[in-house]
mmCIF file of C-alpha atoms in Angstrom:
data_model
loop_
_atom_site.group_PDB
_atom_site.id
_atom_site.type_symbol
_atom_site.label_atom_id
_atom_site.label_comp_id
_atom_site.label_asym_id
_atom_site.label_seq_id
_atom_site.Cartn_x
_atom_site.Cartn_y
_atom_site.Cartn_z
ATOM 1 C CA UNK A 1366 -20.018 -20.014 -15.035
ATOM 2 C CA UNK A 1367 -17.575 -18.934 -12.355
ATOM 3 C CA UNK A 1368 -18.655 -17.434 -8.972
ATOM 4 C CA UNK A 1369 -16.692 -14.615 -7.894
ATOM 5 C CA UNK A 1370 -16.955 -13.128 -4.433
ATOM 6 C CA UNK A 1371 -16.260 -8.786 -4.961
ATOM 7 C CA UNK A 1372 -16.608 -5.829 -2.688
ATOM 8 C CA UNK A 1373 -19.721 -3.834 -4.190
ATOM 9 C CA UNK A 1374 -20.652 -0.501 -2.944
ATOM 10 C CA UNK A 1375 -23.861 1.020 -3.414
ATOM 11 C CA UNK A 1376 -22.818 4.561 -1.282
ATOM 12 C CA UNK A 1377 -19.945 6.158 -0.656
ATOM 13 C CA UNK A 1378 -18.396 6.961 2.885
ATOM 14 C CA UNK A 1379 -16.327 5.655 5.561
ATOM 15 C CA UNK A 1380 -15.231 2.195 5.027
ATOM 16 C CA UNK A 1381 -18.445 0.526 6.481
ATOM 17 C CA UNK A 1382 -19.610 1.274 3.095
ATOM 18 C CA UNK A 1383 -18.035 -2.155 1.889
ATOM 19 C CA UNK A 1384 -19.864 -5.065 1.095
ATOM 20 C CA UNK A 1385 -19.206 -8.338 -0.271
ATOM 21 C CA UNK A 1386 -21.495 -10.096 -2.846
ATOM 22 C CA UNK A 1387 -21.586 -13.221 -5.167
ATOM 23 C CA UNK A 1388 -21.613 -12.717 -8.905
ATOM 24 C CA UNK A 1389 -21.871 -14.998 -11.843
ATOM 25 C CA UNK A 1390 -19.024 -13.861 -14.086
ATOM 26 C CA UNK A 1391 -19.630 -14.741 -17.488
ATOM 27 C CA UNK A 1392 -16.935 -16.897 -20.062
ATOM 28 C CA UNK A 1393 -14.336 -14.160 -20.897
ATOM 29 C CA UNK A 1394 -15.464 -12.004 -23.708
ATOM 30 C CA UNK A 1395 -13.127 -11.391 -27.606
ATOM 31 C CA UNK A 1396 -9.877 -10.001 -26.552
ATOM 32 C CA UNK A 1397 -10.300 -10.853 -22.945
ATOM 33 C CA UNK A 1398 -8.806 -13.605 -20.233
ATOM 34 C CA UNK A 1399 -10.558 -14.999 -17.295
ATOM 35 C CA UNK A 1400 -8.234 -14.772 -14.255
ATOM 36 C CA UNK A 1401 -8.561 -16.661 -10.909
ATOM 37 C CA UNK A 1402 -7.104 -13.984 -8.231
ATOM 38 C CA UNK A 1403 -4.523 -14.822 -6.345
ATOM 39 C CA UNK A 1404 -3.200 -11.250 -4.147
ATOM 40 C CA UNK A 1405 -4.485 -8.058 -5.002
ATOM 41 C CA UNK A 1406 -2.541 -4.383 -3.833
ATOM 42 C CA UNK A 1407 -4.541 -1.974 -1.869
ATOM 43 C CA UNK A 1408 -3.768 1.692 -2.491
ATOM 44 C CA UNK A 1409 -4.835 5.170 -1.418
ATOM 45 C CA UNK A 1410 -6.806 6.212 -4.255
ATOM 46 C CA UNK A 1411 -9.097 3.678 -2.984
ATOM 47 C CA UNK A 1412 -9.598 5.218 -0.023
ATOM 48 C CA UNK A 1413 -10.166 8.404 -1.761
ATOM 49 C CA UNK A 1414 -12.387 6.497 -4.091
ATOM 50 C CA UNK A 1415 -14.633 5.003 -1.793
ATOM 51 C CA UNK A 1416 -15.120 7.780 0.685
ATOM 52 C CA UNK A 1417 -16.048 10.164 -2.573
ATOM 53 C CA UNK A 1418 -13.125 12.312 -2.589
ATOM 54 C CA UNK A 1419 -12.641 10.953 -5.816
ATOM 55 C CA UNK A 1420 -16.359 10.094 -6.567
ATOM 56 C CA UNK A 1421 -17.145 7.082 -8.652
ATOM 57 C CA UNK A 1422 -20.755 5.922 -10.470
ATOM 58 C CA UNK A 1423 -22.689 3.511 -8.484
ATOM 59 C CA UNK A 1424 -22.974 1.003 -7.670
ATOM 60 C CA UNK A 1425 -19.247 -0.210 -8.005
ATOM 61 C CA UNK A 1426 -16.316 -1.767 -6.679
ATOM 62 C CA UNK A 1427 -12.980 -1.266 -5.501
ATOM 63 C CA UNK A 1428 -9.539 -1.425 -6.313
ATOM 64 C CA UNK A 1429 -6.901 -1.050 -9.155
ATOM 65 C CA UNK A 1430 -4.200 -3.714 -9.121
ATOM 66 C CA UNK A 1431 -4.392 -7.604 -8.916
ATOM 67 C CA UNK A 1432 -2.591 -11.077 -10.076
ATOM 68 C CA UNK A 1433 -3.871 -13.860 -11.195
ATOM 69 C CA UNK A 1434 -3.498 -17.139 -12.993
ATOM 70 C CA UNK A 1435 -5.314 -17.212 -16.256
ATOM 71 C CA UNK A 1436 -8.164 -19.892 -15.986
ATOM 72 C CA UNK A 1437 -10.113 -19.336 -19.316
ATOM 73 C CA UNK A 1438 -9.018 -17.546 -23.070
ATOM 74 C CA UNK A 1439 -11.646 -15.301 -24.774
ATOM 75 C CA UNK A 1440 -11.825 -15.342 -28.721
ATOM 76 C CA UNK A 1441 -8.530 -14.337 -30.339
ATOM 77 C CA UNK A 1442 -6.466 -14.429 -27.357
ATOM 78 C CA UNK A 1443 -2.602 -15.674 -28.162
ATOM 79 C CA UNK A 1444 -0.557 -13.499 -25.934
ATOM 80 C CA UNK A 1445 -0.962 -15.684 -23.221
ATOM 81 C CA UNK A 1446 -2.089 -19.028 -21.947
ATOM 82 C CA UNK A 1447 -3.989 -21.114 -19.367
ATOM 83 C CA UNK A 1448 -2.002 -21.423 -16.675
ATOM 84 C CA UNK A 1449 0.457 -18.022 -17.244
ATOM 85 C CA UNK A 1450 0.684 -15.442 -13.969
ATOM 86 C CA UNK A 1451 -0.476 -11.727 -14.969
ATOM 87 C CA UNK A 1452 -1.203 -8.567 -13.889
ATOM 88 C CA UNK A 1453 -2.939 -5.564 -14.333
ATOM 89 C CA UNK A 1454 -3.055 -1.868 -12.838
ATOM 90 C CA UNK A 1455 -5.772 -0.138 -14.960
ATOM 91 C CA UNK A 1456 -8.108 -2.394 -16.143
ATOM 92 C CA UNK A 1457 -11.360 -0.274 -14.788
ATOM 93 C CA UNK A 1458 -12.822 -0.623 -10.757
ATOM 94 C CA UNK A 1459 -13.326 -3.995 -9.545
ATOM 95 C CA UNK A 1460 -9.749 -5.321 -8.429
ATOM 96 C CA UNK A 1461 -11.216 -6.771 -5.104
ATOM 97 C CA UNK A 1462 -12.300 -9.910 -6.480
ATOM 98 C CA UNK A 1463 -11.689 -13.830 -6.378
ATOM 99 C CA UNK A 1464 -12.217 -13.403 -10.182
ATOM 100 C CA UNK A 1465 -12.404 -11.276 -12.982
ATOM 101 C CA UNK A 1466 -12.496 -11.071 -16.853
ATOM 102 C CA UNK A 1467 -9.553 -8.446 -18.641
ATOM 103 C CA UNK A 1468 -8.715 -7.368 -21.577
ATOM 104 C CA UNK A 1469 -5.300 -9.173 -22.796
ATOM 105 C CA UNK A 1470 -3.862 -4.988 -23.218
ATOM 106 C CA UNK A 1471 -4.335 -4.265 -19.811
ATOM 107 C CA UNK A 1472 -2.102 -7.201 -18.668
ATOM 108 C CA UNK A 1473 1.771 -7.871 -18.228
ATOM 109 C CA UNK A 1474 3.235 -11.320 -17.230
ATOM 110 C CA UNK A 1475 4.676 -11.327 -13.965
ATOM 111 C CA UNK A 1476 8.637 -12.852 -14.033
ATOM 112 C CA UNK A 1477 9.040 -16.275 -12.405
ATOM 113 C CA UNK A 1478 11.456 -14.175 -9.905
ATOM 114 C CA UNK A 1479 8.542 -12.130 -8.375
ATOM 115 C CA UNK A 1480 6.318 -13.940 -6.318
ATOM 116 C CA UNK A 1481 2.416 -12.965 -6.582
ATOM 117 C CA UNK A 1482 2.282 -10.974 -3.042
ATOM 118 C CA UNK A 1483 5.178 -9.036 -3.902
ATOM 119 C CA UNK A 1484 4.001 -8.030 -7.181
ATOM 120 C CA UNK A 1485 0.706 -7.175 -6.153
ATOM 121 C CA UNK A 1486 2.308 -4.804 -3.153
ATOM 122 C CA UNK A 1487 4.107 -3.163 -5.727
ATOM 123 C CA UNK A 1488 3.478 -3.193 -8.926
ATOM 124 C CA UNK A 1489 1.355 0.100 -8.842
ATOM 125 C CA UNK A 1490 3.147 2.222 -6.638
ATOM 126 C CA UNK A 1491 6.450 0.908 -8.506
ATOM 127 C CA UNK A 1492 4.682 2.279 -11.641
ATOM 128 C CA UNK A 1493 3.916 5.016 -9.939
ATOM 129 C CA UNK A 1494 7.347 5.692 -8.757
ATOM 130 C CA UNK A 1495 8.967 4.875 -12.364
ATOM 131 C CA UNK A 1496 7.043 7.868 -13.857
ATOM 132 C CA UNK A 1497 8.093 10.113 -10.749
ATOM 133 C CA UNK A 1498 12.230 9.516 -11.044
ATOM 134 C CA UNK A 1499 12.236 8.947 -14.920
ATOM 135 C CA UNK A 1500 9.757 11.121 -16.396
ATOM 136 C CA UNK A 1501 8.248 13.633 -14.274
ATOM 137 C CA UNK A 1502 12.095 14.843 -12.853
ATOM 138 C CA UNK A 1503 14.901 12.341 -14.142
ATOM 139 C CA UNK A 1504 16.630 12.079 -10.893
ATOM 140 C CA UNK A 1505 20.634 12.362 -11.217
ATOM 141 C CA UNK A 1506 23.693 11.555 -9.278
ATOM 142 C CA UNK A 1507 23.811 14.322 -6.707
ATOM 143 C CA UNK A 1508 20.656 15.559 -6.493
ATOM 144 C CA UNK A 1509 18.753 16.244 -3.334
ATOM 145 C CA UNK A 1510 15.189 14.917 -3.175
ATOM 146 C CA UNK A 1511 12.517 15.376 -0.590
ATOM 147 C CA UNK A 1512 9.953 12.117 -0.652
ATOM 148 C CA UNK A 1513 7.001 12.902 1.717
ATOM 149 C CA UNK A 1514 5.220 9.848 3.448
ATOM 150 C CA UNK A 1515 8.483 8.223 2.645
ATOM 151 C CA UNK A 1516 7.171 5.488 5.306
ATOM 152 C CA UNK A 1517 4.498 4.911 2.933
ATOM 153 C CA UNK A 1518 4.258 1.805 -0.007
ATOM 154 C CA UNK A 1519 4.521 4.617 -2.744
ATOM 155 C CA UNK A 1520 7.466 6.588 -0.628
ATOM 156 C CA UNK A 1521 9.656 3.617 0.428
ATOM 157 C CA UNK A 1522 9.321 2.390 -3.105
ATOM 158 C CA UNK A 1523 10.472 6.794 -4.403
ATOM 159 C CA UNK A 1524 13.049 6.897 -1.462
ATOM 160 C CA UNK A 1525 14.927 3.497 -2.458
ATOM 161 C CA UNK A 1526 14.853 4.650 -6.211
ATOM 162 C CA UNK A 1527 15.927 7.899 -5.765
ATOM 163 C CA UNK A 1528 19.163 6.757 -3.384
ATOM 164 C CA UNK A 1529 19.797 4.220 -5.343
ATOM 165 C CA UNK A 1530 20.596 6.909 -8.646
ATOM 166 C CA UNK A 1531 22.735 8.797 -6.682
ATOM 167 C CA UNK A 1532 20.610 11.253 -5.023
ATOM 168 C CA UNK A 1533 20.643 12.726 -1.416
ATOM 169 C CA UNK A 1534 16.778 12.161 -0.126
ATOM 170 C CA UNK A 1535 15.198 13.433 2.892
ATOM 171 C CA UNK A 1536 11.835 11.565 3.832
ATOM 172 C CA UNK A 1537 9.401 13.505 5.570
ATOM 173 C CA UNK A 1538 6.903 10.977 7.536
ATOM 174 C CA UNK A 1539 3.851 11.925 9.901
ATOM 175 C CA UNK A 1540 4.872 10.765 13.346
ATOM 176 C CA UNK A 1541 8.169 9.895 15.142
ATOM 177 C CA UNK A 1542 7.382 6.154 14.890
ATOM 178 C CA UNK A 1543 7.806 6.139 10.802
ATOM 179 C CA UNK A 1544 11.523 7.021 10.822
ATOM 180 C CA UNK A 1545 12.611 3.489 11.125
ATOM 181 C CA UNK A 1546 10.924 2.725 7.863
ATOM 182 C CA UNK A 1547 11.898 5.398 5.996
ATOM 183 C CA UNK A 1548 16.065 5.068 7.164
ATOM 184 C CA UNK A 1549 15.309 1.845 6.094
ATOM 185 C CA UNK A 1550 13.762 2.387 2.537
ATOM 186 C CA UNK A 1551 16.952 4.562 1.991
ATOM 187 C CA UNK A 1552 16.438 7.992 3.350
ATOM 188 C CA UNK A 1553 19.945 9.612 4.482
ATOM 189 C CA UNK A 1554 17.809 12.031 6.770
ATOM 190 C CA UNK A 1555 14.366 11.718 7.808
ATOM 191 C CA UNK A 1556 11.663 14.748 9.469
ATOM 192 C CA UNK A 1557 8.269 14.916 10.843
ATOM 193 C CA UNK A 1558 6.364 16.888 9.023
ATOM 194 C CA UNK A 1559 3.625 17.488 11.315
ATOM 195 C CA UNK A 1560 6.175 19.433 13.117
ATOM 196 C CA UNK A 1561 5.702 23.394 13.112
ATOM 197 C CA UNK A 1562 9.600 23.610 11.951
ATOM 198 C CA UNK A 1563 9.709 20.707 9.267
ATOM 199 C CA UNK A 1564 10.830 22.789 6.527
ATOM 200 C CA UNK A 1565 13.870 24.327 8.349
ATOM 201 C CA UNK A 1566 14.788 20.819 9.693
ATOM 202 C CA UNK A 1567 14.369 19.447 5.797
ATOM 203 C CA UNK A 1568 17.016 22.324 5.202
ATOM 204 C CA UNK A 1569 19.296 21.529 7.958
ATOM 205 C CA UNK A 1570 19.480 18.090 7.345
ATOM 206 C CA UNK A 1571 20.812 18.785 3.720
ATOM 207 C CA UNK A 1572 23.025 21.636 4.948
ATOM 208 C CA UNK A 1573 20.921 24.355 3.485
ATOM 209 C CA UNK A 1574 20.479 23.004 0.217
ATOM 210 C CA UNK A 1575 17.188 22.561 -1.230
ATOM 211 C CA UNK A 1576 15.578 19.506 -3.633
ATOM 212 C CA UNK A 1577 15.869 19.615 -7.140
ATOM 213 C CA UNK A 1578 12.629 17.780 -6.848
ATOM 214 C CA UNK A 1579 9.716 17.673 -4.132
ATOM 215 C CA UNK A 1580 7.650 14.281 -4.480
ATOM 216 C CA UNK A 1581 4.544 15.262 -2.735
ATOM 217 C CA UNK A 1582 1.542 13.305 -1.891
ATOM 218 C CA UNK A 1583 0.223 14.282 0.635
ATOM 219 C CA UNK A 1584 -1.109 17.860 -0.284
ATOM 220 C CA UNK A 1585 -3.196 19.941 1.857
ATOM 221 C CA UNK A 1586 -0.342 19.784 4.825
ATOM 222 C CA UNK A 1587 2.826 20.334 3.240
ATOM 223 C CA UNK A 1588 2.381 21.704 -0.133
ATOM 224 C CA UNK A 1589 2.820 25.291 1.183
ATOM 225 C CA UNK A 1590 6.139 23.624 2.659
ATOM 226 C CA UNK A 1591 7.068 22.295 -0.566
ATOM 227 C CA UNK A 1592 7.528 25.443 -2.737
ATOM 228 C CA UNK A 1593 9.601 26.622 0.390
ATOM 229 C CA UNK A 1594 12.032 23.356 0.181
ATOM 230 C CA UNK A 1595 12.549 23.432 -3.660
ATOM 231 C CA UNK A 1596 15.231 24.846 -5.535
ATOM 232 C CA UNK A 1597 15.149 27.503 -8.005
ATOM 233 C CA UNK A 1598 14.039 25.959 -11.191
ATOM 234 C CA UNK A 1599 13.469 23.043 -9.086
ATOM 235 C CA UNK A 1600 10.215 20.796 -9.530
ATOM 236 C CA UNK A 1601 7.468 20.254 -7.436
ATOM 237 C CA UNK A 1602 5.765 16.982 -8.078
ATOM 238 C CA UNK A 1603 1.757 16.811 -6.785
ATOM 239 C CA UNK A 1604 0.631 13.461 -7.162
ATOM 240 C CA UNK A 1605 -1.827 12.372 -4.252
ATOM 241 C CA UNK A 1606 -3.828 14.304 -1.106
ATOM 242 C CA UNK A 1607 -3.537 12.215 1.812
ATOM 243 C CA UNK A 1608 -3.929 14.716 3.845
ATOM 244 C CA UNK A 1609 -6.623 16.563 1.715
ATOM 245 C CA UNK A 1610 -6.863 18.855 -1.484
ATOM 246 C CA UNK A 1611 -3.560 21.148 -1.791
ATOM 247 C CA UNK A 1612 -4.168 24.935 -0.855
ATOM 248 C CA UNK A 1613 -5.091 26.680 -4.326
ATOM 249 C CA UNK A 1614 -1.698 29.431 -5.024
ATOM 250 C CA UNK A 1615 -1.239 32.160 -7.629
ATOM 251 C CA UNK A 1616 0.848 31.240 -10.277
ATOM 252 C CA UNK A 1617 3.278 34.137 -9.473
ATOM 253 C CA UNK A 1618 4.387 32.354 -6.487
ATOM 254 C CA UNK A 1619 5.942 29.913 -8.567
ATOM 255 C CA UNK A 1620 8.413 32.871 -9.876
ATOM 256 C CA UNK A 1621 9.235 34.216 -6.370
ATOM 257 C CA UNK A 1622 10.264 30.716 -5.477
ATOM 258 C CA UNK A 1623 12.363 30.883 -7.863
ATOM 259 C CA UNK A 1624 11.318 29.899 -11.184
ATOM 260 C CA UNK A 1625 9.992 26.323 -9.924
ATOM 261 C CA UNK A 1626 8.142 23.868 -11.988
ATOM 262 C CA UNK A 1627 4.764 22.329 -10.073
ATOM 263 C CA UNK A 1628 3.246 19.361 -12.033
ATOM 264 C CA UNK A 1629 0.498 17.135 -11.071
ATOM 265 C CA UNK A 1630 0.915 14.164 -12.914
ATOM 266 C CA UNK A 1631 -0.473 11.004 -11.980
ATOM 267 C CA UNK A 1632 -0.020 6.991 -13.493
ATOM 268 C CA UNK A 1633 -2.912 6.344 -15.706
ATOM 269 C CA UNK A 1634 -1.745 9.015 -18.423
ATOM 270 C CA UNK A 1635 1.619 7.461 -18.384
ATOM 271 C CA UNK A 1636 0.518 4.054 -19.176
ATOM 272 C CA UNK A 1637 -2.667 5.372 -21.395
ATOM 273 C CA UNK A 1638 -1.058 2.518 -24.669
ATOM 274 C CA UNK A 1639 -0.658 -0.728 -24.394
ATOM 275 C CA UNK A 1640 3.170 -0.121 -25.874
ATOM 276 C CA UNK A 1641 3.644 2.732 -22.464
ATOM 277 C CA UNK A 1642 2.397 -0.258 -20.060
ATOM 278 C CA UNK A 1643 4.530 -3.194 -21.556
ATOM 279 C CA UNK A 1644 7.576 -0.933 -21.836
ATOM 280 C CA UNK A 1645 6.928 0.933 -17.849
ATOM 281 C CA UNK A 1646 6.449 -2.210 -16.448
ATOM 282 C CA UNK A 1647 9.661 -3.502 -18.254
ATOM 283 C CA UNK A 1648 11.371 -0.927 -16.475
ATOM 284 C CA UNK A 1649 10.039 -1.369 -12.956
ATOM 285 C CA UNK A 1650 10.843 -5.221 -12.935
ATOM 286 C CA UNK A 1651 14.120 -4.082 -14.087
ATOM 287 C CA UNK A 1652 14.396 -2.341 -11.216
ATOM 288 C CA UNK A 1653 13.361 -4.863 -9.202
ATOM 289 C CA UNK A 1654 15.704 -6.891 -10.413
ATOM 290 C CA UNK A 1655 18.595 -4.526 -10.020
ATOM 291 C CA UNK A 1656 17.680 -3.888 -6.745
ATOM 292 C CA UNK A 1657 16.405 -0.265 -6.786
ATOM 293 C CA UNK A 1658 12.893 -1.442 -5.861
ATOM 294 C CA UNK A 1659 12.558 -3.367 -2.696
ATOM 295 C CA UNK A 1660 9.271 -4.501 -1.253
ATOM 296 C CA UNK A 1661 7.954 -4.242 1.897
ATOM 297 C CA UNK A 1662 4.456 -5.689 2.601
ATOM 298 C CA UNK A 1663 3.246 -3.892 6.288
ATOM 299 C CA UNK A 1664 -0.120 -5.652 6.527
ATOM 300 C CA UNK A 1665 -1.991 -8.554 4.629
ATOM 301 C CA UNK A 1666 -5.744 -8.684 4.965
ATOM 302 C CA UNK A 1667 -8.588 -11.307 3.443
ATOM 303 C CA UNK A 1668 -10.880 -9.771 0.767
ATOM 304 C CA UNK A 1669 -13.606 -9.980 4.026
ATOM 305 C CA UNK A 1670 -11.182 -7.942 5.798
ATOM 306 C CA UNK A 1671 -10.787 -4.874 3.137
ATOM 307 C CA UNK A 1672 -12.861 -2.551 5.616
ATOM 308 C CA UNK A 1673 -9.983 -3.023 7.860
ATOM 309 C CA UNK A 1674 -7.669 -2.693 5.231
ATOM 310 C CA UNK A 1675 -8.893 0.518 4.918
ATOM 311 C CA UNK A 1676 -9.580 1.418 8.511
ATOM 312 C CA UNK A 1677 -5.615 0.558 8.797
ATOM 313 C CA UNK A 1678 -4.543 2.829 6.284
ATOM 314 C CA UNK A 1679 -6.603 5.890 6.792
ATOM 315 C CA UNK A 1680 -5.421 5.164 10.447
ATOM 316 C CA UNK A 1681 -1.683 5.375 8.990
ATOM 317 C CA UNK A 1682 -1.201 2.246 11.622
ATOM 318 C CA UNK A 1683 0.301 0.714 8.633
ATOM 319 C CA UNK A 1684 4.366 1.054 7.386
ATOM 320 C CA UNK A 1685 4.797 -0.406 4.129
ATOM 321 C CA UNK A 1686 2.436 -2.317 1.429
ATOM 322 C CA UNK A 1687 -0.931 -3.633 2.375
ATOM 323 C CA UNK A 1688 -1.768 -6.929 0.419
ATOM 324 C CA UNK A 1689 -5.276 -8.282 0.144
ATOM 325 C CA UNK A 1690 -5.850 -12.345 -0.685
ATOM 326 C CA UNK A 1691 -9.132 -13.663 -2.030
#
């Protein structure tokens, strides 16, 4: 048997809450590959996972997204082999791990032209972005787009898609100290939104046009500011809370808008198949290739360190990807 060493949690709360244990993991099971860990990708719905915003059953573990080299083959396994590099995004709680069994349909290979650390800071959030620009709003030459947190992994990742099809984007980031990263990730204009005025200074910057789609994650602070930035018929796009849960709004506000469109989608539903993963994540190493996706990794922790992973991005200390290693 295989000792793995995994963040367990037994309550929910600040990020003290993490522990590290031993387990025995078993031989991989039918269907299933045994994968020795090699970077794993930290995002915020772990954050909201562990402090219970999003509550999960306990006890559990953490995280979504990992790579690895495939160590063992369970029964009927032909898809891949010892030795291949994979990846996964949905494969149930438990990413933070030296190693872990998975079900061959929850995995894609990972190209010879992305290293592990880069795949692991973006796979997710580039998943997350693919559903965003090509299925939630299919963002066009010309249109205006407002990215909030467009300092963040998800943002820079929206920003630098969006741009690159053409479209004017604004970034909105929390603090003064983010613009850098978000010119950089491909923002033409860039606003604090913890500003009093950010919605007129979204407006000025795109000389009084507004977005024919709002990317929003971060809720509860700018949602309100959201409906006011989007254009009639325009779409509003809810899918995180960083700041908290989004005010609740009657429906009717969406018609005095003007007509505008407010989804919440989020990734999971878009890559529900087997056949939706494989062909998504076709697209977003596409991209990567192409150069619409670039990857910027802002912190790297140890799987010891994942408290401070955490303490660093509820902090928002971090600009860019965070990256933890086994």
């Amino acid at each position: 048997m295989t000792t793995a060493r995994m963040v367990s949690l037994s309550e929910l709360g600040n990020a003290d809450v993490i522990q590290l244990i031993d387990k025995e993991l078993p031989a991989p099971g039918k269907g299933e590959v045994q994968l020795r860990q090699t970077a794993i990708g930290f995002n915020f719905i772990d954050v909201y996972q562990r402090s219970g915003v999003y509550p999960l059953e306990l006890p559990t573990g953490l995280g979504h997204e990992a790579v690895g080299v495939v160590e063992a083959l369970g029964e009927g396994v032909t898809r891949f082999k010892v030795g291949d590099r994979v990846m996964y995004m949905n494969a149930g709680i438990g990413a933070y791990a030296s190693a872990r069994n998975v079900a061959v349909d929850k995995l894609v290979a990972v190209p010879d032209t992305v290293s592990d650390e880069v795949a692991a800071a973006v796979f997710f959030k580039a998943m997350t972005a693919q559903y965003l620009v090509q299925k939630t709003y299919q963002v066009k030459s010309g249109d205006v787009v407002l990215v909030h947190a467009a300092a963040g992994g998800v943002g820079q990742i929206l920003a630098g898609w969006a741009k690159s099809l053409g479209a004017f984007v604004v970034g909105t980031v929390g603090s003064a100290s983010k613009f850098a990263a978000a010119k950089d990730a491909g923002c033409d204009a860039v606003v604090d939104y913890s500003q009093a005025n950010w919605v007129e200074e979204v407006l000025k910057a795109t000389g009084g046009r507004k977005a024919n789609v709002v990317y929003d994650s971060v809720a509860k602070t700018t949602f309100l500011g959201s409906l006011e930035c989007a254009a009639p018929f325009g779409t509003v796009a809810l899918f995180g809370a960083a700041s908290g849960p989004a005010p609740e709004i009657q429906p009717e506000i969406l018609n005095k808008k003007g007509c505008l469109f407010l989804t919440r989608p989020s990734v999971f539903p878009h890559n529900a198949t087997p056949e939706l993963l494989q062909e998504n994540a076709r697209a977003v190493f596409d991209a990567i290739a192409q150069g619409r996706v670039k990857v910027q990794i802002g912190a790297k922790f140890t799987l010891e360190q994942a408290a401070q992973a955490h303490k660093a991005a509820e902090g928002r200390t971090v600009s860019g990807a965070i990256v933890i290693t086994p």
